[in-house]
Short mmCIF file of C-alpha atoms in Angstrom, two decimals:
data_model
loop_
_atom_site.label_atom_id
_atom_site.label_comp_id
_atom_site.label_asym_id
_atom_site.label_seq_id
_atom_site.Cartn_x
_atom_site.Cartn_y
_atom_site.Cartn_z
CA UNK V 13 86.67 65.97 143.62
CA UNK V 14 84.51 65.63 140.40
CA UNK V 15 85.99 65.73 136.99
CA UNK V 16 84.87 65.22 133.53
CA UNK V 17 87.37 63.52 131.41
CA UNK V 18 86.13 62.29 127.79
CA UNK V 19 82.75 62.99 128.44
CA UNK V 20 82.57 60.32 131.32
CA UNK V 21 82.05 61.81 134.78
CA UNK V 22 84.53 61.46 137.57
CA UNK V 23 84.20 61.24 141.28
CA UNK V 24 87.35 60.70 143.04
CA UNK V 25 86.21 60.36 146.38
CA UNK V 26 85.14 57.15 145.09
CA UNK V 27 87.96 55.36 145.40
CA UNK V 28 89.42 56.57 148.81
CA UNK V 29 89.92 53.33 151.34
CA UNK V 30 89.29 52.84 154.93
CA UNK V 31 91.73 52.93 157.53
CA UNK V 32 91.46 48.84 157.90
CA UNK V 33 92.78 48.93 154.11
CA UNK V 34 95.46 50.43 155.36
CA UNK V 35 99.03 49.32 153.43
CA UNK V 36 101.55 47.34 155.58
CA UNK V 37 104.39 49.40 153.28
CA UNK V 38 102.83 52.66 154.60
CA UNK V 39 101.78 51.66 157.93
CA UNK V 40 105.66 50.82 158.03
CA UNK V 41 106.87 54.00 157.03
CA UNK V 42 104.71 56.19 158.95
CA UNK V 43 105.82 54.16 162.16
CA UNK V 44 109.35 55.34 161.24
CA UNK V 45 108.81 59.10 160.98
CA UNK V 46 110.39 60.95 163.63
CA UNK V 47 107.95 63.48 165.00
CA UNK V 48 107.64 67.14 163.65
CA UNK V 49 105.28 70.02 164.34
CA UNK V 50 103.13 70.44 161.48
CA UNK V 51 101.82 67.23 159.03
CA UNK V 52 99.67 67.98 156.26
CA UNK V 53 97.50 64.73 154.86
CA UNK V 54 96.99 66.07 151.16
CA UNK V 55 93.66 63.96 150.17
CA UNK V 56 92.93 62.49 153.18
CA UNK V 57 89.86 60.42 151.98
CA UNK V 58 88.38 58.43 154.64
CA UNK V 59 91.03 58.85 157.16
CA UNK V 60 93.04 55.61 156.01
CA UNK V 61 96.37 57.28 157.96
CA UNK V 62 95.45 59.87 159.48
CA UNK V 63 95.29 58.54 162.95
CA UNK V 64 98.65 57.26 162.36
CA UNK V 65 100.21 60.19 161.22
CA UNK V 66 98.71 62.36 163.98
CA UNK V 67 100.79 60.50 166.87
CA UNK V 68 103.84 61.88 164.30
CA UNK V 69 103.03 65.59 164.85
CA UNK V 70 102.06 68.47 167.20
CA UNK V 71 99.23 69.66 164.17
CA UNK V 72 97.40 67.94 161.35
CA UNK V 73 95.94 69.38 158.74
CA UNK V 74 93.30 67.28 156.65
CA UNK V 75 92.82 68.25 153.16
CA UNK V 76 90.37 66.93 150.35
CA UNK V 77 87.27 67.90 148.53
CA UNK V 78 84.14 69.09 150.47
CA UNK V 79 82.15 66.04 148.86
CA UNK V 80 84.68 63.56 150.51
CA UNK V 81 84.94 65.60 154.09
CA UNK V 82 81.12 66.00 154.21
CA UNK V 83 80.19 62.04 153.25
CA UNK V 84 78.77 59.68 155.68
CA UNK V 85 80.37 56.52 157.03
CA UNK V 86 79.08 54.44 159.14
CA UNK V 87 80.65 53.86 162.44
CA UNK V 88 79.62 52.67 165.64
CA UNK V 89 76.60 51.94 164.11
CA UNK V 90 75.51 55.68 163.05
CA UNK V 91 76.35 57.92 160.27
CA UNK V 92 78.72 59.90 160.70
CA UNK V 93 81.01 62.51 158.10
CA UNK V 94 84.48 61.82 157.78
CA UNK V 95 84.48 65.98 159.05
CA UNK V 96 83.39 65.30 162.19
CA UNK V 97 84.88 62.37 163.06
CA UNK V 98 88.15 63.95 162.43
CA UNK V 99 87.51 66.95 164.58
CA UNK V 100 86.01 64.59 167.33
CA UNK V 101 89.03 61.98 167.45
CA UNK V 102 91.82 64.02 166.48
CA UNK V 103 91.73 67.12 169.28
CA UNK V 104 95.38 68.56 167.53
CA UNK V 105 93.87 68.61 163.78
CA UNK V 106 91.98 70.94 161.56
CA UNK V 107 90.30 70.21 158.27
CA UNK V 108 90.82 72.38 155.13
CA UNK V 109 88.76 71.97 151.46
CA UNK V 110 91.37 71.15 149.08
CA UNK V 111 90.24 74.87 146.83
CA UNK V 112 91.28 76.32 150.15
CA UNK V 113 94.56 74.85 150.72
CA UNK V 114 95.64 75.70 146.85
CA UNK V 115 94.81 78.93 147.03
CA UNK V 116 95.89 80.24 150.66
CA UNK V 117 98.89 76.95 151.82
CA UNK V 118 100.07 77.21 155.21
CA UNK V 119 104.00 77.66 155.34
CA UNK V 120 106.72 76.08 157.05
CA UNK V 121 104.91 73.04 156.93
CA UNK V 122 107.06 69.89 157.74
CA UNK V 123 105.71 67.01 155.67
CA UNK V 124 103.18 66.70 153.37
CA UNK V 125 101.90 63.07 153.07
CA UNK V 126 99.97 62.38 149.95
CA UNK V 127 99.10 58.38 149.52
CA UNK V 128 97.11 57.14 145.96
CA UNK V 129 96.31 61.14 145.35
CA UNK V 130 97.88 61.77 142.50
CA UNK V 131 96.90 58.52 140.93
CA UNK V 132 92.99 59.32 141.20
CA UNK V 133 93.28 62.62 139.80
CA UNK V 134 92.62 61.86 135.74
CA UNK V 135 93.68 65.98 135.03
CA UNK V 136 97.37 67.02 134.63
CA UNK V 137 95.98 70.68 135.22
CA UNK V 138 94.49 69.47 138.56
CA UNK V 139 97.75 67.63 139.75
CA UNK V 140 100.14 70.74 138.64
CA UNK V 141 97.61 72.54 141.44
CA UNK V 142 98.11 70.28 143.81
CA UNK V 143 101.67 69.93 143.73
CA UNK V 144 102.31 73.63 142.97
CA UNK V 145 100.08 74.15 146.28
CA UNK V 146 102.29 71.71 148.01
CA UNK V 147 105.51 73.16 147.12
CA UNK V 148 104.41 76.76 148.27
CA UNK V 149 103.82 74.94 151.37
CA UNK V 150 106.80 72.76 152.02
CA UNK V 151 109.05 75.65 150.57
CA UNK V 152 112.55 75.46 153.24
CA UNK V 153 113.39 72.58 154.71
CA UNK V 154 110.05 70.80 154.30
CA UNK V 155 109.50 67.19 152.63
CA UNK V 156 106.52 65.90 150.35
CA UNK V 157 106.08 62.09 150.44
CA UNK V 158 104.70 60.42 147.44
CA UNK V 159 103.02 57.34 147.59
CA UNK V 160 101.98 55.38 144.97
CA UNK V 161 100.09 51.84 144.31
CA UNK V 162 101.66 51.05 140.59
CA UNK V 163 100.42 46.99 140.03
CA UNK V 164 97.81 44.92 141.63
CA UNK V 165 95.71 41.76 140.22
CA UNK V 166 93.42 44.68 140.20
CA UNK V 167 94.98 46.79 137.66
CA UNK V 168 96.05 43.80 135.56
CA UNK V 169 92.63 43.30 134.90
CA UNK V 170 91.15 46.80 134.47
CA UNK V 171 93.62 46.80 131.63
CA UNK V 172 91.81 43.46 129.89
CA UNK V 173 88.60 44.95 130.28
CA UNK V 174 86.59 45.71 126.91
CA UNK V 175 84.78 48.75 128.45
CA UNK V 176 87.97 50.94 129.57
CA UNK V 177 89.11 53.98 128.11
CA UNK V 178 92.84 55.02 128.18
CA UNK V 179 93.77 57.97 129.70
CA UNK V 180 96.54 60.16 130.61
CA UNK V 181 98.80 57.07 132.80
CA UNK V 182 95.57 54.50 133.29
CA UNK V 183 91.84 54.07 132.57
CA UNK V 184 88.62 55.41 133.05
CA UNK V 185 86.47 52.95 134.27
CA UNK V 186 82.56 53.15 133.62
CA UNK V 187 80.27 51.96 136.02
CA UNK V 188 76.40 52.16 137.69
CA UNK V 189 77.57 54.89 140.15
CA UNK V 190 79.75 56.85 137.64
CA UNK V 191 82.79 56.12 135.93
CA UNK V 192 86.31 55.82 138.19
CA UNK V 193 89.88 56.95 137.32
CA UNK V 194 93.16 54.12 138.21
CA UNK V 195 96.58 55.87 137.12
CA UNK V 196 99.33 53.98 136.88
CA UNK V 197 102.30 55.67 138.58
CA UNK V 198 105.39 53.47 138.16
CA UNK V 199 108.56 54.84 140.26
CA UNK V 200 109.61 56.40 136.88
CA UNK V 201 106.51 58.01 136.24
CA UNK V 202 106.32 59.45 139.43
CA UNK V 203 110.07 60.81 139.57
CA UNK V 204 109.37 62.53 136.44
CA UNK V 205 105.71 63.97 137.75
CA UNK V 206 107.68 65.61 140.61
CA UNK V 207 110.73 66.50 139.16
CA UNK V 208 108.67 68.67 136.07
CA UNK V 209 106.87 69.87 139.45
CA UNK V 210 109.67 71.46 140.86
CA UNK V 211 110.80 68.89 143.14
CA UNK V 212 114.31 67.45 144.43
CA UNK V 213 114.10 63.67 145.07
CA UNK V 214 115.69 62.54 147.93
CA UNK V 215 115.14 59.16 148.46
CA UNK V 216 112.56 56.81 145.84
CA UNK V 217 112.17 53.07 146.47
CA UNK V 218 109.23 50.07 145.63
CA UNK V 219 107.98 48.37 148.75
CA UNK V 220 105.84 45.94 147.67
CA UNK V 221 103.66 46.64 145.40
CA UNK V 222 103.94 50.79 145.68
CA UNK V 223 106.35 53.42 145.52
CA UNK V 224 107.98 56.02 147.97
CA UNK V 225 109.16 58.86 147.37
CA UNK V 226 110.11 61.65 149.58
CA UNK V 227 111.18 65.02 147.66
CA UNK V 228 111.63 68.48 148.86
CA UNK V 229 111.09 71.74 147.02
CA UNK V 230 113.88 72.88 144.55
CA UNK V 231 115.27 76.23 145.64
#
């Protein structure tokens, strides 16, 4: 998605990582899902867990912005969008722009996995559409899980850094390709972004260095 926060532009497709960046935490968790019908990967970047996650369920659904589903990777040694290499790996999946899913969510859906998502979005309009799109689709006995990265070296130093810009939980950070967005979710933060969201926590913990949570839609 593009934004414009304080007159710096925003791509956050930018920061999405491939799957061998995936976290051992997550990696972790995922492997101790029990397997449902219906798995939705809210921001699914470039794929990062969505192989895992689709050995969890009988249908994925892959959501983010038409810039990040229509990009080029290399792999195999051509170009290739992160579209079409979902639809040609994943035969039980379908891919929905992010616009889409907020305005039309599938019901009943079982899980909705949502990894560094809400951290890379520098709007709180943008993330009260997202998770109000979530809830609507989640609404029964469905769970959202929340993860987080809250401290790295990474962070530590963004914060030292003469050329950032504070905003909303993090920093803007300006660079050659356009400026980036890091929020800083702590466990707190996070419990009190879902809870104002219309959320019921059910289980929150730090595993490493991110945080879980798995909530489920207040009736």
């Amino acid at each position: 998605m593009k934004y414009t926060q304080k007159g710096y532009a925003i791509a956050s497709e930018n920061s999405a990582k491939p799957p061998s960046q995936a976290a051992a935490a997550t990696v972790k968790y995922i492997s101790s899902l029990e397997p449902v019908h219906h798995i939705v990967d809210y921001g699914c970047g470039k794929l990062r867990y969505a192989h895992l996650l689709a050995e969890k369920c009988d249908l994925l659904t892959l959501v983010d912005s038409p810039a990040q589903l229509d990009r080029t990777i290399r792999s195999n040694r051509e170009k290739i969008s992160i579209r079409d290499i979902a639809t040609n790996s994943l035969a039980h999946c379908n891919v929905t722009p992010v616009r889409d899913f907020q305005s039309n969510p599938p019901q009943n859906v079982d899980l909705v996995f949502c990894a560094n998502v809400l951290s890379a979005i520098p709007s709180k309009a943008e993330r009260t559409k997202a998770l109000n799109a979530i809830r609507n689709a989640i609404c029964g006995c469905g769970r959202i899980v929340v993860i987080n990265q809250h401290t790295n070296s990474f962070y530590s130093e963004v914060c030292r850094r003469s050329d950032t810009v504070p905003h909303l939980d993090g920093y803007i950070v300006p660079g050659k390709n356009g400026a980036s967005y890091y929020g800083i979710l702590t466990k707190d933060k996070t419990t009190a972004l879902l809870r104002d969201a219309g959320f019921h926590i059910l289980e929150h913990w730090i595993a490493g260095q991110s945080n879980i949570a798995i909530a489920r839609a207040e009736a």
